[in-house]
Amino acid sequence: MSLEVPDLQALGAGDRYALPTKEEVLTAFNEKNLDELRRVGKVLKDAVAALKGFLKNGPNVIDEEAKNALEKLNTELTKEITTIIKAQKAKEAPKPKAAPAPKAAAAPKAAAPAAGSSSSSAASEDDKQQKIVRTGEEIDATREDNFGEWYTQCVTRSEMIEYYDISGCYILRPWAYQIWEEVKSYLDSRFKKSGVKNCYFPLLVSERALMKEEENFDDFCPEVAWVTRSGQSQLDEPVAIRPTSETVMYPAFAKWIRSYRDLPLRLNQWCNIVRWEFKDAVPFIRSREFLWQEGHSAFASQEEADKEVLEILEYYRSAYEDLLAVPVTRGRKTEREKFAGAAYTTTVEAFIEGSGKAVQAATSHCLGTSFSAAKYFDINYEDEKSATQYVIQNSWGFTTRSLGVMIMVHGDNKGLVLPPRVAPIQVVVIPLIFKGKSNEDVNKKAKEIVDTLNAQGVRAELDDRAGYTPLRKFTYWEVRGVPIRIEIGPKDLENGVLTVCRRDVSYGKGDKKPTIAIGDNTTNDLKNLLDEIHNNMLRKARETYDRHTVKINTWDEFLPALNQKNLCLVPFCGEKACENAIKDRSAKESNDLKDQEEARTGVPSSLPVGAAKSLCIPFDQPELPSGTVCFGCEKHATSWTLFGRSY
């Protein structure tokens, strides 16, 4: 069956509803990607519903054509989804039992394993795994073959998120929210120790306040969501849902700051933000609503502001590396990439091997007097000499994007691999129950271990659910990424040990799982093991980051390196015009390369496409030899700059 797909981006509704590209729809259709087809169908359904709403206000040829085209496409996709589901059910249907074979002479019985032996249980695990019926809980996509589908399965089957009926918005389930709470607690304690105070400002922003920042507002304008109606009545003045809170907070700053004695003012709020993104949504990485903290500060001196910018950036680096085990590069944004209106922007940049893309992980900005100036918010004070001065301001933010980065960096083909310091459950204990045996002692010891661990600061859980085989429990917790799984059976109890499985380690067939002694040091041994797991995850991720960061000098080296899913450290002039040209040229040449390969082979190309941009000017700068020229324009290079494709 073939599918006719219109150019969705060319429809009148294309840029309004973040519709997928024609190529994305065809890829999902041809690959029979059920999850992706459902996602696309949901986006189309939302767009059709919105267009119908607009058409109630009067005829519109463009919207009518778009609605009809989207309805037709959605109908075809729904048919294909139904076909795929029927095919899956047919495969899963039990086969009729074959007639019993004639009885043969009984073979001699093999020696039975010792009752309750965990090692024999582990030895036969691979054989049993072949027989286990798939439950839909496992991850069946792979990072290597389909990174996007793998990620979707990871975040849904681990119960991190649930899709919602508004495109680009997601439900954060308890497993995800508990991780965010760990991150929040880590950062919040450091902010408070530094002297920052928490507060909360309203969600809604008046149009007047937004337009005060008209020059800088242009960057946010396409992403602003507006409230225009109350019930059936139009509002006299529309109000915006905050895309960021400068325009909400700074009028209050102007009231509160009168004298040098009122400075510094350092505030932070934990809240949600809405940005009506038009790009394809990716859970955690790019969504229309997300959670974050945003800090806003005012100082009398540039020196104080500069010090805070780097202090906050260090907290962000620590949150990624010391908490999430994700390595980052600290640096300063180019003039083209800095926050609109900022004097300068600092950043921590992460890298995703599966896609070969970078992620702006968190930013800390010095705004200078851009927002405090008289023509904007007029935040001034009287100094010690009774002269009027404008405050120097900073803003800084860290978001739930960090959870997506963590998943993409550490996850494997079994599911999540959670860093121990944020894992909602750090240790899961699974008693191995044997039919026809007394398991009371095993269950009692398993519960005792869990209670002791929780009492001593280790987040532990007992999985003694009835009706679930050990293998199904193993899969359940592997998908969710729990750092340590403890198995305890009668033989373990007899030997005074616990069998330990680390989530960051892959155990092959026949590999013996390590054990730790049951005793006074059990909790300390597990705490040390959790630290070892964190360090191992960070080490592996840093090796990957370093391996995919290549130092090059010329344009001819640039695109081939990008297409190998690398970031490029290049000599760069720093000029906006050059960076714009690099972005346009890299996009065009990568598309041309893909088209040429497809024309040559006659099959869809797997070559990555997309524009490259500057990520940051790293603080750690290699020596730049005298006379080095920019890789983009061959003018004088001023620094080594990290370039790459990014989310």
CSV table of C-alpha atoms in Angstrom, one decimal, residues 190-197 266-267 311:
chain,number,residue,atom,x,y,z
A,190,ARG,CA,23.3,25.5,46.7
A,191,PHE,CA,21.3,28.6,45.6
A,192,LYS,CA,20.2,29.2,49.2
A,193,LYS,CA,23.6,28.7,50.6
A,194,SER,CA,24.9,31.3,48.2
A,195,GLY,CA,22.3,33.8,49.4
A,196,VAL,CA,19.6,33.5,46.7
A,197,LYS,CA,16.0,33.6,48.0
A,266,ARG,CA,19.0,37.8,44.1
A,267,LEU,CA,15.8,35.8,43.5
A,311,GLU,CA,29.2,30.7,40.3
